[in-house]
Amino acid sequence: DDGEPMLSDDMFASGGSVRFNKSGKKQLAIVTTRDPWQAELLAFVAGKGVRGLVRIPLQEVDCRSLRTAFERFLSERTLRLRELISERTADEEMQEKICAALFPRLNQSG
């Protein structure tokens, strides 16, 4: 559940793997996948705060499609939240303070 995800290029693993490091140093865990594109998707979603049991598709096209859809969702969510914040206050400085407080919480697991 902890650590920063990083794609791992392991010459002993035939597929892919994602390492979870604490502060870029100590390795907390490593998750292996059947294929490299699964590792890419796993690292991406983990980097966005998704933790726990994560089901990753087997096919490359499905992994790529899911990543595209998830990126679109995140972008639309950010735009919508900024819109809602601006509807509640016209003060741009206050809007930025709210965004600075809110957005990091969206990337936390839980």
Short mmCIF file of C-alpha atoms in Angstrom, two decimals:
data_model
loop_
_atom_site.label_atom_id
_atom_site.label_comp_id
_atom_site.label_asym_id
_atom_site.label_seq_id
_atom_site.Cartn_x
_atom_site.Cartn_y
_atom_site.Cartn_z
CA ASP A 1 0.00 0.00 0.00
CA ASP A 2 2.98 2.32 0.45
CA GLY A 3 5.81 3.50 -1.73
CA GLU A 4 6.29 5.14 -5.08
CA PRO A 5 5.72 2.82 -8.05
CA MET A 6 8.53 2.49 -10.58
CA LEU A 7 8.74 0.27 -13.64
CA SER A 8 11.44 -2.30 -13.09
CA ASP A 9 13.59 -3.67 -15.87
CA ASP A 10 14.43 -7.07 -14.44
CA MET A 11 16.47 -9.28 -16.75
CA PHE A 12 15.32 -12.35 -14.82
CA ALA A 13 11.61 -11.63 -15.22
CA SER A 14 10.09 -12.58 -18.57
CA GLY A 15 7.17 -10.17 -18.26
CA GLY A 16 7.24 -6.90 -16.41
CA SER A 17 7.46 -5.73 -12.85
CA VAL A 18 6.75 -2.68 -10.72
CA ARG A 19 8.86 -1.82 -7.70
CA PHE A 20 7.46 0.18 -4.82
CA ASN A 21 10.20 2.24 -3.17
CA LYS A 22 10.07 4.40 -0.10
CA SER A 23 11.65 7.82 -0.77
CA GLY A 24 13.33 6.42 -3.88
CA LYS A 25 15.68 4.24 -1.85
CA LYS A 26 14.37 1.31 0.13
CA GLN A 27 12.38 -1.26 -1.85
CA LEU A 28 9.14 -2.09 -0.06
CA ALA A 29 7.64 -4.52 -2.57
CA ILE A 30 7.83 -5.76 -6.12
CA VAL A 31 4.85 -6.86 -8.21
CA THR A 32 5.50 -8.99 -11.27
CA THR A 33 3.20 -9.12 -14.28
CA ARG A 34 2.92 -11.48 -17.20
CA ASP A 35 3.67 -8.81 -19.80
CA PRO A 36 5.42 -5.39 -19.87
CA TRP A 37 2.26 -3.49 -20.89
CA GLN A 38 0.56 -4.79 -17.75
CA ALA A 39 3.43 -3.41 -15.66
CA GLU A 40 3.11 -0.04 -17.41
CA LEU A 41 -0.61 0.14 -16.61
CA LEU A 42 -0.05 -1.01 -13.03
CA ALA A 43 2.66 1.61 -12.45
CA PHE A 44 0.40 4.30 -13.92
CA VAL A 45 -2.66 3.53 -11.79
CA ALA A 46 -0.55 3.03 -8.65
CA GLY A 47 1.06 6.40 -9.32
CA LYS A 48 -2.42 7.91 -9.29
CA GLY A 49 -3.15 6.51 -5.83
CA VAL A 50 -4.94 3.25 -6.65
CA ARG A 51 -3.85 0.61 -4.15
CA GLY A 52 -4.95 -2.82 -2.99
CA LEU A 53 -6.23 -5.48 -5.34
CA VAL A 54 -5.96 -4.13 -8.88
CA ARG A 55 -7.16 -6.24 -11.79
CA ILE A 56 -5.13 -5.66 -14.94
CA PRO A 57 -6.31 -6.92 -18.37
CA LEU A 58 -4.28 -9.60 -20.15
CA GLN A 59 -4.34 -8.17 -23.68
CA GLU A 60 -2.12 -5.26 -24.69
CA VAL A 61 -4.94 -3.46 -26.53
CA ASP A 62 -7.13 -3.66 -23.42
CA CYS A 63 -4.34 -2.29 -21.21
CA ARG A 64 -3.76 0.63 -23.58
CA SER A 65 -7.49 1.32 -23.86
CA LEU A 66 -7.98 1.23 -20.10
CA ARG A 67 -5.07 3.61 -19.54
CA THR A 68 -6.49 6.05 -22.10
CA ALA A 69 -9.93 5.89 -20.48
CA PHE A 70 -8.46 6.38 -16.99
CA GLU A 71 -6.38 9.36 -18.15
CA ARG A 72 -9.52 10.88 -19.70
CA PHE A 73 -11.45 10.32 -16.47
CA LEU A 74 -8.71 12.01 -14.40
CA SER A 75 -8.56 14.98 -16.76
CA GLU A 76 -12.34 15.44 -16.78
CA ARG A 77 -12.46 15.08 -12.99
CA THR A 78 -9.85 17.80 -12.56
CA LEU A 79 -11.67 20.13 -14.94
CA ARG A 80 -15.01 19.53 -13.21
CA LEU A 81 -13.55 20.10 -9.75
CA ARG A 82 -11.93 23.35 -10.87
CA GLU A 83 -15.28 24.40 -12.31
CA LEU A 84 -17.09 23.62 -9.04
CA ILE A 85 -14.47 25.49 -7.03
CA SER A 86 -14.74 28.56 -9.26
CA GLU A 87 -18.53 28.51 -8.84
CA ARG A 88 -18.11 28.74 -5.08
CA THR A 89 -15.54 31.53 -4.95
CA ALA A 90 -14.41 34.15 -7.45
CA ASP A 91 -11.18 34.77 -5.52
CA GLU A 92 -8.45 33.18 -7.67
CA GLU A 93 -6.02 32.97 -4.75
CA MET A 94 -8.60 31.07 -2.69
CA GLN A 95 -9.32 28.78 -5.66
CA GLU A 96 -5.64 27.85 -5.86
CA LYS A 97 -5.48 27.22 -2.11
CA ILE A 98 -8.49 24.90 -2.35
CA CYS A 99 -6.94 23.06 -5.32
CA ALA A 100 -3.63 22.73 -3.47
CA ALA A 101 -5.45 21.18 -0.50
CA LEU A 102 -7.84 18.99 -2.50
CA PHE A 103 -5.83 17.49 -5.36
CA PRO A 104 -3.16 15.71 -3.30
CA ARG A 105 -5.96 13.97 -1.36
CA LEU A 106 -7.41 12.61 -4.60
CA ASN A 107 -4.19 10.66 -5.21
CA GLN A 108 -4.18 8.98 -1.81
CA SER A 109 -5.31 5.41 -1.46
CA GLY A 110 -8.32 4.66 0.56
#
